Coordinates of C-alpha atoms and ligand atoms in Angstrom, one line a residue:
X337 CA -9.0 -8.0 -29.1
X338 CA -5.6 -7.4 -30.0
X339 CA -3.3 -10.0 -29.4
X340 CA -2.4 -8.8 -25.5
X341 CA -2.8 -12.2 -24.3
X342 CA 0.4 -13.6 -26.4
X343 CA 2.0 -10.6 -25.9
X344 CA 1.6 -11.6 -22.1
X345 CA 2.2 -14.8 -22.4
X346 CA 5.9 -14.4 -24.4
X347 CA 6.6 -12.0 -21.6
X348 CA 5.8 -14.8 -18.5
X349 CA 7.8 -17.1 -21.1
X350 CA 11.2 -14.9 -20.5
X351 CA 10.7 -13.9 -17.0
X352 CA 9.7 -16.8 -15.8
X353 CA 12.3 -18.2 -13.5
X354 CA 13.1 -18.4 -9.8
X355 CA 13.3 -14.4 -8.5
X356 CA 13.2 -14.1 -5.4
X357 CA 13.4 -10.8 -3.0
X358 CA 17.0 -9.2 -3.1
X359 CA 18.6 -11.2 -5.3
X360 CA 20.3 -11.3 -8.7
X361 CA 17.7 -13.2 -10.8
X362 CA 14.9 -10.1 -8.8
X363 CA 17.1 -7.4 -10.1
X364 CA 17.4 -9.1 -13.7
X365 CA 13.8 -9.7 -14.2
X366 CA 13.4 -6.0 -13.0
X367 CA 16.0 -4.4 -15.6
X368 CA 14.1 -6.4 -18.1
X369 CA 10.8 -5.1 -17.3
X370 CA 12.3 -1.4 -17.4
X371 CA 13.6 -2.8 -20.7
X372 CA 9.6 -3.4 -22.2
X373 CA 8.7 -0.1 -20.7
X374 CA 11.3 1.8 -22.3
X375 CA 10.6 -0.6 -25.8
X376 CA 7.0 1.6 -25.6
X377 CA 8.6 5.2 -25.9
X378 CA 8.5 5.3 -21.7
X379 CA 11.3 6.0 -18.8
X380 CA 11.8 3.4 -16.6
X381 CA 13.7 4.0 -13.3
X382 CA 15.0 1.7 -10.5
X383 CA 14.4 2.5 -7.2
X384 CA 16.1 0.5 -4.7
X385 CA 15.8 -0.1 -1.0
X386 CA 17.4 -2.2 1.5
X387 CA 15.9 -5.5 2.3
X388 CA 17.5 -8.4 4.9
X389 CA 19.2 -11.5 3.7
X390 CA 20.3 -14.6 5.1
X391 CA 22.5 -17.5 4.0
X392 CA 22.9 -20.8 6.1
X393 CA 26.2 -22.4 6.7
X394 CA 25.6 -24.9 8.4
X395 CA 22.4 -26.9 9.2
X396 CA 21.7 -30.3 10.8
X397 CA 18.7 -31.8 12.9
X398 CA 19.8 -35.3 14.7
X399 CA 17.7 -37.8 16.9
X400 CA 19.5 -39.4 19.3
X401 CA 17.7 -42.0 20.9
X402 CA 16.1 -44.6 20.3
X403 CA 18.2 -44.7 17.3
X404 CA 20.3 -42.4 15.6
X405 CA 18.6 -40.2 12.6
X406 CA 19.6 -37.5 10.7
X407 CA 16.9 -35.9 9.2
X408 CA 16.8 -33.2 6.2
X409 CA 16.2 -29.8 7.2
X410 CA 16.3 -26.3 6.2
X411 CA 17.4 -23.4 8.9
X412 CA 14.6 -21.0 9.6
X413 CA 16.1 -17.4 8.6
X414 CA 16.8 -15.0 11.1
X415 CA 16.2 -17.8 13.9
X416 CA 19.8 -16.9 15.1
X417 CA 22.5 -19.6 15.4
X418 CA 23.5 -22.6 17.5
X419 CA 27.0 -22.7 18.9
X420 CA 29.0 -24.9 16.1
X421 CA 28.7 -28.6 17.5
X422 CA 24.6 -27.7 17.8
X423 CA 22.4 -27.8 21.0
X424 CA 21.3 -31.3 22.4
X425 CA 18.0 -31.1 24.2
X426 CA 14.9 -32.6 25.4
X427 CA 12.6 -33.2 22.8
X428 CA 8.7 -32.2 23.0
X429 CA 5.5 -32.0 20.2
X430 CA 3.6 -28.9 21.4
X431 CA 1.2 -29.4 18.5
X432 CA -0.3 -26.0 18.0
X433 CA 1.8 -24.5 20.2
X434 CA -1.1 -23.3 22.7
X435 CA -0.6 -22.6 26.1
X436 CA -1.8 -26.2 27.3
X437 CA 1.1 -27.8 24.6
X438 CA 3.9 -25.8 25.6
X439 CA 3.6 -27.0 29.9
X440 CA 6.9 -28.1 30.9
X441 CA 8.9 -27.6 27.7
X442 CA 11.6 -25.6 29.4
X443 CA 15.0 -25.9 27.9
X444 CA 13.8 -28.3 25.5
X445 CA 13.7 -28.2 21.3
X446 CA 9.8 -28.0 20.5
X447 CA 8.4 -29.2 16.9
X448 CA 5.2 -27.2 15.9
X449 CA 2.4 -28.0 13.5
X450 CA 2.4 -25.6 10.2
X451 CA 4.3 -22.2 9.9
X452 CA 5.6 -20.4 13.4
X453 CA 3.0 -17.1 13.4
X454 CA 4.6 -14.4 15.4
X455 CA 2.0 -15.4 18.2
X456 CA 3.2 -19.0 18.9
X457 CA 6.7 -18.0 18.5
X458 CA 5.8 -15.4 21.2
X459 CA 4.5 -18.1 23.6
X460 CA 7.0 -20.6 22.8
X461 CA 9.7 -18.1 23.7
X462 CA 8.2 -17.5 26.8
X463 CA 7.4 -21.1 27.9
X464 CA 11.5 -21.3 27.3
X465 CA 12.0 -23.5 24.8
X466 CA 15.5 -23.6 23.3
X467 CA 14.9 -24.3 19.1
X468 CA 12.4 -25.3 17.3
X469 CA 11.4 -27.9 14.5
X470 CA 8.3 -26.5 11.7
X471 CA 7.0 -28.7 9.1
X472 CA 5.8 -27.9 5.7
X473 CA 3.6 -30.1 2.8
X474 CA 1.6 -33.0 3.4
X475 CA 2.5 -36.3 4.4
X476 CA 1.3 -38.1 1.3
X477 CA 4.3 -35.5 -0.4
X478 CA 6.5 -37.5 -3.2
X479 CA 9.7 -35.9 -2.0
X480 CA 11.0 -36.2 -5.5
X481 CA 8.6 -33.4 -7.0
X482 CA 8.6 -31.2 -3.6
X483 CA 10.9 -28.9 -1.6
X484 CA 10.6 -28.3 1.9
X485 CA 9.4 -24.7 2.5
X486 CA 12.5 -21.9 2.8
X487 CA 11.0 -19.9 5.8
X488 CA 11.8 -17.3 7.9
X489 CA 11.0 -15.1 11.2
X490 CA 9.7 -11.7 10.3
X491 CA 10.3 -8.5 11.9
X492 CA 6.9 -9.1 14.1
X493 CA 8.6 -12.2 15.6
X494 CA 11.8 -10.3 15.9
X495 CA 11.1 -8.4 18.8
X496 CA 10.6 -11.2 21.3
X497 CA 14.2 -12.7 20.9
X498 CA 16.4 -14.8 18.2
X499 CA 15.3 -19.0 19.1
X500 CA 17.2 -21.2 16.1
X501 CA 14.4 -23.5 14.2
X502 CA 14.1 -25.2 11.3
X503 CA 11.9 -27.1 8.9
X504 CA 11.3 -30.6 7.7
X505 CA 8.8 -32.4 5.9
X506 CA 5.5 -33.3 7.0
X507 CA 6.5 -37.2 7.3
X508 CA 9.8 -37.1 8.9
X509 CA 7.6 -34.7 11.2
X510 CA 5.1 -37.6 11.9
X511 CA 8.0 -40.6 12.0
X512 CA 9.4 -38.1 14.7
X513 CA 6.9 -37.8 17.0
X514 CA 6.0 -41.4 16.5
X515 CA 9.7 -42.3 17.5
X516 CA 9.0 -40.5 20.5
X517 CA 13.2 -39.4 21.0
X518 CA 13.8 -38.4 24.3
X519 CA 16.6 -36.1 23.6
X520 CA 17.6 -34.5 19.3
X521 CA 20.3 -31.9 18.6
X522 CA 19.7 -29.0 16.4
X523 CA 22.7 -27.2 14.5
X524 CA 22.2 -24.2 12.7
X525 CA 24.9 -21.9 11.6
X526 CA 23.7 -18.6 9.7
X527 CA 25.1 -15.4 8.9
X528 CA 22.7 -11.7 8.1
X529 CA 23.2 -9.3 6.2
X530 CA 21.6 -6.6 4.0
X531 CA 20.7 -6.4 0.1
X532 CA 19.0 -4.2 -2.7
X533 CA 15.6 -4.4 -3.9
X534 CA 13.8 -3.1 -6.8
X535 CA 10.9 -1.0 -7.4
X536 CA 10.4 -0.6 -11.2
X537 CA 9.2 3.3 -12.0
X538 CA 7.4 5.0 -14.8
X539 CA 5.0 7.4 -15.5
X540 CA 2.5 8.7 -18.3
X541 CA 1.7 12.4 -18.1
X542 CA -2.3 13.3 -18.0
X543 CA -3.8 15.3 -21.0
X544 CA -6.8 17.3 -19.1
X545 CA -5.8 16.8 -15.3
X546 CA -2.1 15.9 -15.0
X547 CA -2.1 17.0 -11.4
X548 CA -4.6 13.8 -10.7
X549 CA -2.9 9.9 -10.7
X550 CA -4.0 7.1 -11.0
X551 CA -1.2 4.1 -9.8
X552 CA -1.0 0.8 -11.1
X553 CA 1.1 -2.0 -9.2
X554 CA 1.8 -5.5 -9.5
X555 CA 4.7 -7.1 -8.1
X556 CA 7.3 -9.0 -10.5
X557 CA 9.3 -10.9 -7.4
X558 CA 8.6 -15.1 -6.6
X559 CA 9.0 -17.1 -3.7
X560 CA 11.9 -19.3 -3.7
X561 CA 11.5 -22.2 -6.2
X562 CA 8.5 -20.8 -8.1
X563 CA 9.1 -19.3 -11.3
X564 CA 6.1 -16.9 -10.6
X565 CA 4.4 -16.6 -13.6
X566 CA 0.5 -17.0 -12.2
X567 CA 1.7 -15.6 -9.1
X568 CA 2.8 -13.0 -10.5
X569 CA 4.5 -12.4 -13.8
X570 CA 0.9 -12.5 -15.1
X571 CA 0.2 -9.0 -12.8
X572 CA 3.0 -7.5 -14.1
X573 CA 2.5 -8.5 -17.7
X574 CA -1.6 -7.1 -17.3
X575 CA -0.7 -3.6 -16.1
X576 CA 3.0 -3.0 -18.9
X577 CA -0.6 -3.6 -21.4
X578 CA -2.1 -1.1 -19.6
X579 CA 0.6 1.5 -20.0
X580 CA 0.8 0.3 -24.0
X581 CA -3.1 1.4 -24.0
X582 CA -2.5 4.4 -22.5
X583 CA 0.7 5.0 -24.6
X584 CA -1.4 4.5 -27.8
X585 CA -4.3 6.6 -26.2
X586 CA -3.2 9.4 -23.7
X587 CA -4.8 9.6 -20.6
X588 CA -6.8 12.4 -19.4
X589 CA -5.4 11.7 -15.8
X590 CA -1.8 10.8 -14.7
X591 CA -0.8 7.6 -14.6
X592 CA 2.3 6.2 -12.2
X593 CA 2.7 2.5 -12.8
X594 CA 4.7 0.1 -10.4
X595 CA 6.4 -3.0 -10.7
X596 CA 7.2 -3.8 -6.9
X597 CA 9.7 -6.3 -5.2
X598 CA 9.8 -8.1 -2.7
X599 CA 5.8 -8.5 -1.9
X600 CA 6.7 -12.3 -0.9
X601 CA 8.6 -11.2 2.0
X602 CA 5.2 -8.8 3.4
X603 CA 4.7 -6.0 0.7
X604 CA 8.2 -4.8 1.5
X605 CA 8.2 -3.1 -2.3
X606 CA 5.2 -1.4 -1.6
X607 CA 5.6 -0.3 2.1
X608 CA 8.8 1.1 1.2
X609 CA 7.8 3.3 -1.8
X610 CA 4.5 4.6 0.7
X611 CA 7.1 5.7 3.1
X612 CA 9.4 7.1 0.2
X613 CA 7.3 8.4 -1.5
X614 CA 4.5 9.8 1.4
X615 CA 3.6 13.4 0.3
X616 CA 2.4 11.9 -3.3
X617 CA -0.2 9.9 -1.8
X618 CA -3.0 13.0 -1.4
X619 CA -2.4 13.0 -5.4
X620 CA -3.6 9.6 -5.8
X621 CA -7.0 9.0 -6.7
X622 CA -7.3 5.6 -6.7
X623 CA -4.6 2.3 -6.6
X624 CA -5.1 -0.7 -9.3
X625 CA -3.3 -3.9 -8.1
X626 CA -2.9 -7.0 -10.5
X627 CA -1.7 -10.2 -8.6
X628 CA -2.4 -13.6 -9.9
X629 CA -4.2 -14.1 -13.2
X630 CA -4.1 -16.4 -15.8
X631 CA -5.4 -19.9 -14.9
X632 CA -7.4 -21.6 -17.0
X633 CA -9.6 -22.9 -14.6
X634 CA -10.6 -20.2 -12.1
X635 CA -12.7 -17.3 -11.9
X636 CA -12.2 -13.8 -11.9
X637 CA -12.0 -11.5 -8.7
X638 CA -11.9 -7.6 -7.6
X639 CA -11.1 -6.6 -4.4
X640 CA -12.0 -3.1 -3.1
X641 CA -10.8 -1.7 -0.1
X642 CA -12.5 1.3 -0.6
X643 CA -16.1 2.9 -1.0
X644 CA -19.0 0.4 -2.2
X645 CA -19.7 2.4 -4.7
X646 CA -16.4 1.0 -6.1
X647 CA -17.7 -2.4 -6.2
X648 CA -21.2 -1.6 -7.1
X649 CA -19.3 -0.1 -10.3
X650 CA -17.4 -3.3 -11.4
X651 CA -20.3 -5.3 -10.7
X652 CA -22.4 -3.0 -13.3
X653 CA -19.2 -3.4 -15.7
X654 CA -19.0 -7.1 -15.2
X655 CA -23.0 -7.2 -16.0
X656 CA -22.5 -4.9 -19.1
X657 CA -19.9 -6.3 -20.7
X658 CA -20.7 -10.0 -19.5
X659 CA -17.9 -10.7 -18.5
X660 CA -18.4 -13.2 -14.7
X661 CA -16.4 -11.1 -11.7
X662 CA -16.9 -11.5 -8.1
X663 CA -16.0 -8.6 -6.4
X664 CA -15.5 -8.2 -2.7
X665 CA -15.2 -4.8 -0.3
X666 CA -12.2 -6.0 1.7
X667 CA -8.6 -6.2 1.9
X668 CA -6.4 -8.4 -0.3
X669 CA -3.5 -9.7 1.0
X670 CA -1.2 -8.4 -1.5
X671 CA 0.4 -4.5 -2.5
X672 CA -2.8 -2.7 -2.3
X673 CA -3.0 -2.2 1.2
X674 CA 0.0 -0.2 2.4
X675 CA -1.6 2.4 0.1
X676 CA -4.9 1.9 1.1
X677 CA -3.2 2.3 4.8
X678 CA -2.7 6.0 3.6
X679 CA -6.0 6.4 3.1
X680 CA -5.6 5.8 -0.8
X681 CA -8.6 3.5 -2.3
X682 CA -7.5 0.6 -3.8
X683 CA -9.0 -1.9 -6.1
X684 CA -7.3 -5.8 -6.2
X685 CA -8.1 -7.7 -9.5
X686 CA -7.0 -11.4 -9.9
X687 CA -8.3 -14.3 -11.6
X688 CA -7.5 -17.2 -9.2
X689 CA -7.5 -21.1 -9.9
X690 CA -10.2 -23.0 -9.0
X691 CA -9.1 -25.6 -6.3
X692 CA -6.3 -27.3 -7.4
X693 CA -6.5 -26.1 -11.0
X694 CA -3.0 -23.4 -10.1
X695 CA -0.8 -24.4 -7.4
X696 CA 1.1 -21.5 -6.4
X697 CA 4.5 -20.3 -4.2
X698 CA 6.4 -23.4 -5.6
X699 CA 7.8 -25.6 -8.1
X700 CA 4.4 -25.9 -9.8
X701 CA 3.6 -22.2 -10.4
X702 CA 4.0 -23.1 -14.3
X703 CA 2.9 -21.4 -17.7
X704 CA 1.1 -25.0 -18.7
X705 CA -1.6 -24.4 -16.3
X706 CA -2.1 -20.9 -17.8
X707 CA -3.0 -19.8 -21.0
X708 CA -2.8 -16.5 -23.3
X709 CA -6.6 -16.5 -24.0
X710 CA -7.1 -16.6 -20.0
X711 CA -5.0 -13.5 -19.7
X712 CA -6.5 -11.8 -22.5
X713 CA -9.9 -11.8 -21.2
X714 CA -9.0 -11.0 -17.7
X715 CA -6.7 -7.8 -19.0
X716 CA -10.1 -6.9 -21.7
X717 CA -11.9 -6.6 -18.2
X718 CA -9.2 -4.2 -16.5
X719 CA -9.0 -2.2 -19.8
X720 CA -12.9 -1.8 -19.9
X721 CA -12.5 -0.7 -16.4
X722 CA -9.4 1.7 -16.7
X723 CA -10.3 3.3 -19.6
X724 CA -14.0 4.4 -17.6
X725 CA -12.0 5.2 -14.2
X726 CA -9.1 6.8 -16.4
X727 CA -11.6 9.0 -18.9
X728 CA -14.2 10.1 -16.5
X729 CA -15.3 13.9 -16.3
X730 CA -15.5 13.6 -12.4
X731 CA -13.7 11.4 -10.3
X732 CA -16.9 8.8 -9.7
X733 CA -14.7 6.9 -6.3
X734 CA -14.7 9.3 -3.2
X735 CA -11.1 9.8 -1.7
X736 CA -12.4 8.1 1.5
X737 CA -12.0 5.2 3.5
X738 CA -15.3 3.4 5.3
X739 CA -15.0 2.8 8.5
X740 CA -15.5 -1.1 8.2
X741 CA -12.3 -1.0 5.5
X742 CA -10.5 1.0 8.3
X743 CA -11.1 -1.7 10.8
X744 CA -9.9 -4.5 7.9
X745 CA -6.4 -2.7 7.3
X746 CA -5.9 -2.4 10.3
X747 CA -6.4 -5.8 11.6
X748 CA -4.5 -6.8 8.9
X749 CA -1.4 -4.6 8.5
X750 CA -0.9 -3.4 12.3
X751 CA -2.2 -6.7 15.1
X752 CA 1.5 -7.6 15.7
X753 CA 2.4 -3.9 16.1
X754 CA -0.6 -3.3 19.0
X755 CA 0.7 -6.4 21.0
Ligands
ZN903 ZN1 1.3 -12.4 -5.4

């Protein structure tokens, strides 16, 4: 090997810090990876597009009775506001927020178990609820090393009506229902507006068929408090290593590589360069996502949401060069699909922690559970598998999507939008 694993790992070491979608640190993180790109002999370009932002003023969740309480709380973005002085309400636990829990909670603040999907908002909407109270961790949580969760409505909740919530923790959650309060108020004050993403641009011309390309992606933005380096600095680091292979040895096809924002907030990177960039998709021959690698302890994926012959490929790589993949034919919840979406087949690789070996999407994202041999091997693998896919005489995937993989983007990408 040749040393890409440190290379990888001093990379993760300088963009390893909170960057989340739209904002300074994103755009930072995204200049300096057009900075490594352009360190190679490449052009790097920016691309940006507009993304939503939110900033709370003011937020505040009260019981009233039995006793007072204030409890700490983070406003749900794009949940709308409360007037000033907050609403007091009746106060109901609708527990999954079924149809059953949400009888009789007219005009009264509702606390749900786990995150709000677009569904339960839906319902609670309609069973007239006024705000709402989510709830994030666990309740055996040392509130010393956690945060709660920042969350926020989504445009598939957006449609059904602004309903101001906000999040505690997962014990203040249970202390609340077990005080049973009869009536709490809810204050949130918060203010929208619009800011600038980044995609991160650059492309290697083909030798033999330039008119063919091949696109890599990986996305380089974090939720909020994780400094995203397994999930997914690491990505971003495996595919610039690609482009320095392919730099050092030209490629007979084209190759387009992406560094995406914004995929915490629903693949908003990636949906927006399909839709900017929509009549260079027939070009593409196939898509190569990176995100998550690096754990120590885990084991090595590839996703294909493609043909089978795909995966029937990587598993005969994986058995030549013995190297332990498990390989999948289905969507990955990550930048590969809006491509595939276009009919573009996509492969996924990731090596992922073994249970509790890499916490991800806070604090604890951290380089100490990772480690530069880790990388290495994982990125040896996508070389192996690049340099076949890259260097073949034919094109060995077929440009088309099976019906099953159809059926999987589409429950995946589009159920809110058939509702
Ligand atoms: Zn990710």
């Amino acid at each position: 090997m040749d040393n890409c694993g440190k290379r990888e790992f001093a990379l993760l070491e300088k963009i390893g810090f909170v960057r989340v979608s739209g904002s300074e640190e994103e755009k930072k993180a995204a200049e300096m990876l057009a900075e490594e790109v352009r360190a190679l002999g490449a052009e790097a370009e920016l691309e940006p597009f507009p993304v939503t932002h939110y900033e709370v003023k003011k937020v505040k969740f009260e019981m009233l009775e039995p006793e007072y309480r204030e409890i700490e709380v983070l406003g749900y973005g794009y949940s709308g506001s409360t007037p000033e002085e907050g609403i007091t309400a009746e106060f109901a636990y609708v527990q999954q927020g079924n149809k059953a829990d949400l009888y009789g909670v007219k005009g009264k603040i509702v606390l749900v178990d786990g995150r709000v999907a677009p569904d339960v908002y839906e319902r609670i909407l309609k069973a007239g609820a006024v705000g709402f109270v989510s709830w994030s961790g666990t309740v055996i949580d040392d509130n010393a090393r956690t945060d709660i969760d920042k969350r926020e409505l989504r445009e598939p909740h957006w449609r059904h009506g602004k309903c101001p919530g906000v999040v505690m923790r997962a014990w203040d959650a249970m202390e609340l229902v077990r005080a049973n309060p009869k009536t709490v108020r809810l204050t949130l004050v918060q203010e929208e507006s619009e800011r600038n993403s980044h995609n991160v641009i650059a492309t290697l011309p083909g030798t033999d068929l330039p008119e063919e390309e091949i696109c890599f992606v990986a996305h380089y933005d974090s939720t909020p408090y994780s400094n995203g380096v397994y999930d997914n600095g690491a990505g971003a680091a495996i595919i610039l290593e690609m482009m320095r292979h392919f730099i050092e040895n030209p490629p007979r096809r084209s190759l387009r590589f992406l560094w995406v924002g914004s995929e915490e907030r629903g693949l908003l990177g990636s949906k927006y360069y399909v839709k900017a960039h929509e009549d260079e998709m027939e070009k593409i021959q196939l898509l190569i996502n990176v995100d998550m690698a690096g754990p120590v302890l885990g084991v090595d994926r590839a996703f294909i949401t493609g043909d089978v012959s795909l995966q029937h490929m990587v598993d005969y790589l994986g058995a030549e060069a013995g190297f332990p993949i498990r390989t999948t034919q289905d969507v990955y919840s990550s930048d590969s699909t809006p491509f595939a979406d276009k009919g573009v087949p996509a492969i996924s690789f990731a090596r992922f922690g073994a249970q509790g070996a890499a916490p991800g999407h806070d604090r604890n994202d951290l380089l100490e559970h990772l480690s530069a041999e880790s990388l290495e091997k994982t990125t040896g693998f996508i070389r192996l598998f690049c340099d076949r896919i890259v260097g073949s005489t034919w094109f060995p995937v077929p440009r088309t999507m099976p019906d099953n993989m159809l059926e999987a983007i589409d429950n995946y990408l589009h159920r809110w939008d058939k509702k």
